[in-house]
Amino acid sequence: MSNIYKGMKPTRRNFLRGAAASGAALVGGTTVAKAQADPLIVEKQPWSQFLGAGVDEAPYGMPSKFEAHVRRQDVPWLTADPISSVNFTPLHELDGIITPNGLCFERHHGGVAEIAPQDYRLMINGLVDRELVFTLEDLMRFPRENHVYFLECAANSGMEWAGSQLNGCQFTHGMIHNVMYTGIPLRLLLEEAGVKTTAEWLLPEGADASGMTRSIPMEKAMDDCLVAFKMNGEALRPEQGYPVRLVVPGWEGNMWVKWLRRIEIGDQPWHHREETSKYTDLFANGKARRFTWEMDAKSVITSPSPQKPITHGPGPMVLTGVAWSGRGTIPRVDVTIDGGINWHQARMSGPSFDKSMHRFYYDFNWDGKPMLLQSRAHDSTGYVQPTKDALRAVRGENSIYHNNSIQTWAVNEQGVAENVEIS
Amino acid sequence: VVAGGLGLGRLALEEEVAAWDIDVRPDGLGLPAGSGDVWTGEEVFVEKCAACHGDFGEAVGRWPVLAGGLNTLSDDDPVKTIGSYWPYLSTVYDYVNRAMPFGEAQSLEPDEIYAITAYLLYVNDLVEDDFTLSNENFLDVQMPNVDNFYMDDRLTVEMPLFQSADVCMENCKDSVEITMNAMVLDVTPETETAETTVV
């Protein structure tokens, strides 16, 4: 389209150079000096001669204009309208494990609530000694903690149950983000209110027009849930629940109630719309699982992938991807380039946090032949990411949520990748 | 200072709790006093709901279907509606009250919601057209699919299948074939990437 970085476009010279390089790779891969001097080196470039923007130009900086294609995308046919809908994180363009705030996928049920910090109130009521109201200022006086967690929509990869449908890991796996949250252990707020001995469930509720509610068992609330007000060091983005959201580590994204306004304490689950009509998993026999909270171990190769083809020709290359588990850490990821005939242990790089994304790499020499790429995550419980067929054998094709199966990309001789299923 | 805490926050007033605590549970906890009949429900539904959900809950366009689909849950294409799928009537009252109409939430009175709920039972063939729903008889209504939900059992059903110490690493299968392609379907939005123009 219009503002694509011109330098990345194929020029005749680049194409020929690529062809020459692939020839050279066969005779040893040594770098050959160019016959003609590179004008980007021998000619003075404007950025080397003329002054650039000053420090007063961008009080809140944005990515380079050459990165304008790195953005959230939506799939209009998925939902009836864009208000109760979802968009997707551009996983194929990211590296490391932290998702930039502006690229974190969005899922709203009543659009983005706009709440001024001074208008914010959090209520705790129900089976407590003291029903309380907090302002944001009150919350900022509680002891706080920092944790990196992934937030994955229960429906991530849900369109892929019956077969390969969307062509790109942004669309098949992009209902996820991974950021550092700063927040108050929910336990401290509950202790402030004094939870009664009969209390077994919580009902967090959002202040948005969908009034989002979910039932959460007390054990989880007292364990590791956070009432968070920062992501990656700054205030939550409006679309991520500004000023306050619930963080429910390892559990399906729907439970991470945004614009959190109330937490009710009770002795039974509420069986609200988002845990009966939605976020229940229908099996082929007509019965449905409820309260499928944990997100199982999962991984995906982000490059190469359909939106990130190989453009450099045969030779040394980097295969990379992300893996995560709602039940712990990811000590190991295996990758295959031949559709699962042979597997190789990937190299894990970067911090390994509980219930967080993990980055893996597989560095190898591509021979220019077609490949069938897969990744297989192992989590710290010993669980190994299953194939889609193995999951379908248990659940059928209509459970919508919790598709954590192994993804396959078919890469052809040109380096173009496609979402496929294989035998 | 309050015992057991930091003494932060203040006590909530009764009317504050009443204003925000609107949730309803399957055992009826939270239901306000009120009632509504099927015919009143039809009037309210046609005025406030039918533009998206259709006159009989059959839905317009991609908006949610609210009625029908009975006995389709084990079909290839199940139709999950209030009548065919939802386990509890309380969820209908709670959700309509908290989130509907879409774009004008929490604008309905209890009697209107009882009436809409009665109408939704009627279009799902679960009550006769002279039915009146109220907080008094609410718990008498049994939803047909209530017994078909069960607690997450992945730890007992799936964990033993997928928790394997030894995974195959070499010569794991004889051959591989592609069985399905996303490009055949061609439903992915155009992506603007710097690289895809190369090929």
CSV table of N, CA and C in Angstrom, one decimal, chain B residues 71-175:
chain,number,residue,atom,x,y,z
B,71,ASN,N,-32.3,-29.3,20.4
B,71,ASN,CA,-31.8,-30.6,20.0
B,71,ASN,C,-30.8,-30.5,18.9
B,72,THR,N,-30.0,-29.4,18.8
B,72,THR,CA,-29.0,-29.3,17.7
B,72,THR,C,-27.6,-29.3,18.3
B,73,LEU,N,-27.5,-29.5,19.6
B,73,LEU,CA,-26.1,-29.3,20.2
B,73,LEU,C,-25.1,-30.4,19.8
B,74,SER,N,-25.6,-31.5,19.4
B,74,SER,CA,-24.6,-32.5,18.9
B,74,SER,C,-24.6,-32.6,17.4
B,75,ASP,N,-25.2,-31.6,16.7
B,75,ASP,CA,-25.1,-31.5,15.3
B,75,ASP,C,-23.8,-31.0,14.8
B,76,ASP,N,-23.5,-31.1,13.5
B,76,ASP,CA,-22.3,-30.4,13.0
B,76,ASP,C,-22.3,-28.9,13.2
B,77,ASP,N,-23.4,-28.3,13.0
B,77,ASP,CA,-23.6,-26.9,13.2
B,77,ASP,C,-24.6,-26.6,14.3
B,78,PRO,N,-24.2,-26.7,15.6
B,78,PRO,CA,-25.2,-26.5,16.7
B,78,PRO,C,-25.7,-25.0,16.7
B,79,VAL,N,-26.9,-24.9,17.1
B,79,VAL,CA,-27.5,-23.5,17.2
B,79,VAL,C,-27.7,-23.3,18.7
B,80,LYS,N,-26.8,-22.5,19.3
B,80,LYS,CA,-26.8,-22.3,20.8
B,80,LYS,C,-27.6,-21.1,21.1
B,81,THR,N,-28.8,-21.3,21.6
B,81,THR,CA,-29.7,-20.2,22.0
B,81,THR,C,-30.1,-20.3,23.5
B,82,ILE,N,-30.9,-19.3,23.9
B,82,ILE,CA,-31.3,-19.3,25.3
B,82,ILE,C,-32.1,-20.7,25.6
B,83,GLY,N,-32.9,-21.0,24.6
B,83,GLY,CA,-33.8,-22.2,24.8
B,83,GLY,C,-33.0,-23.5,24.6
B,84,SER,N,-32.0,-23.5,23.7
B,84,SER,CA,-31.3,-24.8,23.4
B,84,SER,C,-30.1,-25.0,24.3
B,85,TYR,N,-29.5,-23.9,24.8
B,85,TYR,CA,-28.2,-24.0,25.4
B,85,TYR,C,-28.1,-23.5,26.9
B,86,TRP,N,-28.7,-22.3,27.1
B,86,TRP,CA,-28.5,-21.7,28.4
B,86,TRP,C,-29.0,-22.5,29.6
B,87,PRO,N,-28.2,-22.7,30.6
B,87,PRO,CA,-28.7,-23.6,31.7
B,87,PRO,C,-29.6,-22.9,32.7
B,88,TYR,N,-29.6,-21.6,32.8
B,88,TYR,CA,-30.4,-20.9,33.9
B,88,TYR,C,-31.1,-19.7,33.4
B,89,LEU,N,-32.3,-19.6,33.8
B,89,LEU,CA,-33.2,-18.4,33.4
B,89,LEU,C,-32.6,-17.1,34.1
B,90,SER,N,-32.0,-17.3,35.3
B,90,SER,CA,-31.5,-16.1,36.0
B,90,SER,C,-30.5,-15.4,35.1
B,91,THR,N,-29.8,-16.1,34.3
B,91,THR,CA,-28.8,-15.4,33.4
B,91,THR,C,-29.4,-14.5,32.4
B,92,VAL,N,-30.6,-14.9,32.0
B,92,VAL,CA,-31.4,-14.1,31.0
B,92,VAL,C,-31.7,-12.7,31.7
B,93,TYR,N,-32.3,-12.9,32.9
B,93,TYR,CA,-32.7,-11.6,33.6
B,93,TYR,C,-31.5,-10.8,33.8
B,94,ASP,N,-30.4,-11.4,34.4
B,94,ASP,CA,-29.2,-10.6,34.8
B,94,ASP,C,-28.6,-9.9,33.6
B,95,TYR,N,-28.5,-10.7,32.4
B,95,TYR,CA,-27.8,-10.1,31.3
B,95,TYR,C,-28.6,-9.0,30.6
B,96,VAL,N,-29.9,-9.3,30.4
B,96,VAL,CA,-30.7,-8.2,29.8
B,96,VAL,C,-30.7,-7.0,30.6
B,97,ASN,N,-30.7,-7.2,31.9
B,97,ASN,CA,-30.7,-6.0,32.8
B,97,ASN,C,-29.4,-5.2,32.8
B,98,ARG,N,-28.3,-6.0,32.8
B,98,ARG,CA,-27.0,-5.3,32.9
B,98,ARG,C,-26.5,-4.7,31.6
B,99,ALA,N,-26.8,-5.4,30.5
B,99,ALA,CA,-26.1,-5.1,29.2
B,99,ALA,C,-27.0,-4.8,28.0
B,100,MET,N,-28.3,-4.9,28.1
B,100,MET,CA,-29.1,-4.7,27.0
B,100,MET,C,-30.1,-3.6,27.2
B,101,PRO,N,-30.7,-3.0,26.2
B,101,PRO,CA,-30.3,-3.1,24.8
B,101,PRO,C,-28.9,-2.6,24.5
B,102,PHE,N,-28.2,-3.3,23.6
B,102,PHE,CA,-26.9,-2.9,23.2
B,102,PHE,C,-26.8,-1.5,22.8
B,103,GLY,N,-26.1,-0.7,23.5
B,103,GLY,CA,-26.0,0.8,23.3
B,103,GLY,C,-26.9,1.6,24.2
B,104,GLU,N,-27.7,0.9,24.9
B,104,GLU,CA,-28.6,1.6,25.9
B,104,GLU,C,-28.8,0.7,27.1
B,105,ALA,N,-27.7,0.3,27.7
B,105,ALA,CA,-27.8,-0.7,28.8
B,105,ALA,C,-28.4,-0.1,30.0
B,106,GLN,N,-29.0,-0.9,30.9
B,106,GLN,CA,-29.5,-0.5,32.2
B,106,GLN,C,-30.6,0.6,32.0
B,107,SER,N,-31.4,0.4,31.0
B,107,SER,CA,-32.5,1.4,30.8
B,107,SER,C,-33.9,0.8,31.0
B,108,LEU,N,-33.9,-0.5,31.3
B,108,LEU,CA,-35.2,-1.2,31.4
B,108,LEU,C,-35.6,-1.3,32.9
B,109,GLU,N,-36.9,-1.3,33.1
B,109,GLU,CA,-37.5,-1.5,34.4
B,109,GLU,C,-37.7,-3.0,34.7
B,110,PRO,N,-37.6,-3.4,36.0
B,110,PRO,CA,-37.8,-4.8,36.3
B,110,PRO,C,-39.0,-5.4,35.6
B,111,ASP,N,-40.2,-4.8,35.6
B,111,ASP,CA,-41.4,-5.4,34.9
B,111,ASP,C,-41.1,-5.6,33.5
B,112,GLU,N,-40.4,-4.7,32.8
B,112,GLU,CA,-40.1,-4.9,31.4
B,112,GLU,C,-39.2,-6.1,31.2
B,113,ILE,N,-38.2,-6.3,32.1
B,113,ILE,CA,-37.3,-7.4,31.9
B,113,ILE,C,-38.0,-8.7,32.2
B,114,TYR,N,-38.9,-8.7,33.2
B,114,TYR,CA,-39.7,-10.0,33.4
B,114,TYR,C,-40.5,-10.3,32.2
B,115,ALA,N,-41.1,-9.2,31.6
B,115,ALA,CA,-41.9,-9.4,30.4
B,115,ALA,C,-41.1,-9.9,29.2
B,116,ILE,N,-39.9,-9.3,29.0
B,116,ILE,CA,-39.0,-9.8,27.9
B,116,ILE,C,-38.6,-11.2,28.1
B,117,THR,N,-38.3,-11.5,29.4
B,117,THR,CA,-37.8,-12.9,29.7
B,117,THR,C,-39.0,-13.9,29.5
B,118,ALA,N,-40.2,-13.5,29.8
B,118,ALA,CA,-41.4,-14.3,29.5
B,118,ALA,C,-41.5,-14.6,28.0
B,119,TYR,N,-41.3,-13.5,27.3
B,119,TYR,CA,-41.5,-13.6,25.8
B,119,TYR,C,-40.4,-14.5,25.2
B,120,LEU,N,-39.2,-14.4,25.8
B,120,LEU,CA,-38.1,-15.2,25.3
B,120,LEU,C,-38.3,-16.7,25.6
B,121,LEU,N,-39.0,-17.0,26.8
B,121,LEU,CA,-39.4,-18.4,27.1
B,121,LEU,C,-40.4,-18.8,26.1
B,122,TYR,N,-41.4,-17.9,25.7
B,122,TYR,CA,-42.4,-18.3,24.8
B,122,TYR,C,-41.9,-18.6,23.4
B,123,VAL,N,-41.0,-17.7,22.9
B,123,VAL,CA,-40.5,-18.0,21.5
B,123,VAL,C,-39.6,-19.2,21.5
B,124,ASN,N,-39.1,-19.6,22.6
B,124,ASN,CA,-38.4,-20.9,22.7
B,124,ASN,C,-39.3,-22.1,23.0
B,125,ASP,N,-40.6,-21.9,22.9
B,125,ASP,CA,-41.6,-23.0,23.1
B,125,ASP,C,-41.5,-23.6,24.5
B,126,LEU,N,-41.1,-22.8,25.5
B,126,LEU,CA,-40.9,-23.3,26.9
B,126,LEU,C,-42.1,-22.9,27.8
B,127,VAL,N,-43.0,-21.9,27.3
B,127,VAL,CA,-44.2,-21.6,28.1
B,127,VAL,C,-45.3,-21.3,27.1
B,128,GLU,N,-46.5,-21.3,27.6
B,128,GLU,CA,-47.7,-20.9,26.8
B,128,GLU,C,-47.8,-19.4,26.6
B,129,ASP,N,-48.7,-18.9,25.7
B,129,ASP,CA,-48.7,-17.5,25.5
B,129,ASP,C,-49.4,-16.7,26.6
B,130,ASP,N,-50.0,-17.4,27.5
B,130,ASP,CA,-50.7,-16.7,28.6
B,130,ASP,C,-49.8,-16.7,29.9
B,131,PHE,N,-48.5,-17.0,29.7
B,131,PHE,CA,-47.6,-17.1,30.9
B,131,PHE,C,-47.2,-15.7,31.4
B,132,THR,N,-47.2,-15.6,32.8
B,132,THR,CA,-46.7,-14.4,33.4
B,132,THR,C,-45.6,-14.8,34.3
B,133,LEU,N,-44.4,-14.1,34.1
B,133,LEU,CA,-43.2,-14.4,34.9
B,133,LEU,C,-43.1,-13.4,36.0
B,134,SER,N,-42.7,-13.8,37.2
B,134,SER,CA,-42.5,-12.9,38.3
B,134,SER,C,-41.4,-13.4,39.2
B,135,ASN,N,-41.0,-12.6,40.2
B,135,ASN,CA,-40.0,-13.0,41.1
B,135,ASN,C,-40.6,-14.2,42.0
B,136,GLU,N,-41.9,-14.3,42.0
B,136,GLU,CA,-42.5,-15.4,42.8
B,136,GLU,C,-42.4,-16.8,42.2
B,137,ASN,N,-42.6,-16.8,40.8
B,137,ASN,CA,-42.6,-18.1,40.2
B,137,ASN,C,-41.3,-18.4,39.4
B,138,PHE,N,-40.3,-17.5,39.5
B,138,PHE,CA,-39.1,-17.5,38.6
B,138,PHE,C,-38.4,-18.8,38.8
B,139,LEU,N,-38.3,-19.3,40.0
B,139,LEU,CA,-37.5,-20.6,40.2
B,139,LEU,C,-38.2,-21.8,39.7
B,140,ASP,N,-39.5,-21.7,39.4
B,140,ASP,CA,-40.2,-22.9,38.9
B,140,ASP,C,-39.8,-23.2,37.4
B,141,VAL,N,-39.2,-22.2,36.8
B,141,VAL,CA,-38.9,-22.5,35.3
B,141,VAL,C,-37.6,-23.2,35.3
B,142,GLN,N,-37.6,-24.4,34.6
B,142,GLN,CA,-36.4,-25.2,34.4
B,142,GLN,C,-36.0,-25.1,32.9
B,143,MET,N,-34.7,-24.8,32.7
B,143,MET,CA,-34.2,-24.7,31.4
B,143,MET,C,-33.8,-26.1,30.9
B,144,PRO,N,-34.2,-26.4,29.6
B,144,PRO,CA,-34.0,-27.8,29.1
B,144,PRO,C,-32.5,-28.3,29.2
B,145,ASN,N,-31.5,-27.4,29.0
B,145,ASN,CA,-30.1,-27.9,28.9
B,145,ASN,C,-29.4,-27.8,30.2
B,146,VAL,N,-30.1,-27.6,31.3
B,146,VAL,CA,-29.4,-27.4,32.6
B,146,VAL,C,-28.4,-28.5,33.0
B,147,ASP,N,-28.7,-29.7,32.6
B,147,ASP,CA,-27.9,-30.8,33.1
B,147,ASP,C,-26.7,-31.2,32.2
B,148,ASN,N,-26.6,-30.4,31.1
B,148,ASN,CA,-25.6,-30.8,30.1
B,148,ASN,C,-24.2,-30.0,30.3
B,149,PHE,N,-24.1,-29.4,31.4
B,149,PHE,CA,-22.8,-28.7,31.7
B,149,PHE,C,-22.1,-29.5,32.8
B,150,TYR,N,-20.8,-29.6,32.7
B,150,TYR,CA,-20.0,-30.2,33.8
B,150,TYR,C,-18.7,-29.4,34.0
B,151,MET,N,-18.2,-29.6,35.2
B,151,MET,CA,-16.9,-28.9,35.6
B,151,MET,C,-15.8,-29.3,34.7
B,152,ASP,N,-14.9,-28.3,34.4
B,152,ASP,CA,-13.7,-28.6,33.6
B,152,ASP,C,-13.0,-29.9,34.2
B,153,ASP,N,-12.8,-30.8,33.3
B,153,ASP,CA,-12.1,-32.1,33.7
B,153,ASP,C,-10.8,-32.3,32.9
B,154,ARG,N,-10.2,-31.3,32.4
B,154,ARG,CA,-9.0,-31.5,31.6
B,154,ARG,C,-7.9,-32.2,32.4
B,155,LEU,N,-7.8,-31.9,33.7
B,155,LEU,CA,-6.7,-32.5,34.5
B,155,LEU,C,-6.9,-34.0,34.5
B,156,THR,N,-8.1,-34.6,34.5
B,156,THR,CA,-8.2,-36.0,34.5
B,156,THR,C,-8.3,-36.6,33.1
B,157,VAL,N,-8.9,-35.9,32.2
B,157,VAL,CA,-9.2,-36.4,30.9
B,157,VAL,C,-8.0,-36.2,29.9
B,158,GLU,N,-7.5,-34.9,29.9
B,158,GLU,CA,-6.5,-34.6,28.9
B,158,GLU,C,-5.0,-34.7,29.4
B,159,MET,N,-4.8,-34.3,30.7
B,159,MET,CA,-3.5,-34.3,31.2
B,159,MET,C,-2.8,-35.6,31.0
B,160,PRO,N,-3.4,-36.7,31.4
B,160,PRO,CA,-2.7,-38.0,31.2
B,160,PRO,C,-2.4,-38.3,29.7
B,161,LEU,N,-3.2,-37.8,28.8
B,161,LEU,CA,-3.0,-38.0,27.3
B,161,LEU,C,-1.8,-37.2,26.9
B,162,PHE,N,-1.6,-36.0,27.4
B,162,PHE,CA,-0.6,-35.1,26.8
B,162,PHE,C,0.6,-34.9,27.7
B,163,GLN,N,0.6,-35.4,28.9
B,163,GLN,CA,1.7,-35.2,29.7
B,163,GLN,C,2.7,-36.4,29.5
B,164,SER,N,3.6,-36.2,28.6
B,164,SER,CA,4.4,-37.3,28.2
B,164,SER,C,5.9,-37.0,28.4
B,165,ALA,N,6.6,-37.9,29.1
B,165,ALA,CA,8.0,-37.7,29.4
B,165,ALA,C,8.8,-37.8,28.1
B,166,ASP,N,8.5,-38.8,27.3
B,166,ASP,CA,9.2,-39.1,26.1
B,166,ASP,C,8.4,-38.7,24.9
B,167,VAL,N,8.9,-37.7,24.1
B,167,VAL,CA,8.3,-37.3,22.9
B,167,VAL,C,9.2,-37.8,21.7
B,168,CYS,N,8.6,-38.1,20.6
B,168,CYS,CA,9.4,-38.6,19.5
B,168,CYS,C,10.2,-37.4,18.9
B,169,MET,N,11.5,-37.6,18.6
B,169,MET,CA,12.3,-36.6,18.0
B,169,MET,C,12.9,-36.9,16.6
B,170,GLU,N,13.0,-38.2,16.3
B,170,GLU,CA,13.5,-38.6,15.0
B,170,GLU,C,12.7,-39.7,14.3
B,171,ASN,N,12.6,-39.6,13.0
B,171,ASN,CA,11.8,-40.5,12.2
B,171,ASN,C,10.5,-40.9,12.8
B,172,CYS,N,9.7,-39.8,13.2
B,172,CYS,CA,8.5,-40.0,13.9
B,172,CYS,C,7.3,-40.4,13.0
B,173,LYS,N,7.4,-40.2,11.7
B,173,LYS,CA,6.4,-40.8,10.8
B,173,LYS,C,7.1,-41.0,9.4
B,174,ASP,N,6.4,-41.8,8.6
B,174,ASP,CA,7.0,-42.1,7.3
B,174,ASP,C,6.9,-41.0,6.3
B,175,SER,N,5.7,-40.3,6.3
B,175,SER,CA,5.5,-39.3,5.3
B,175,SER,C,4.5,-38.3,5.8
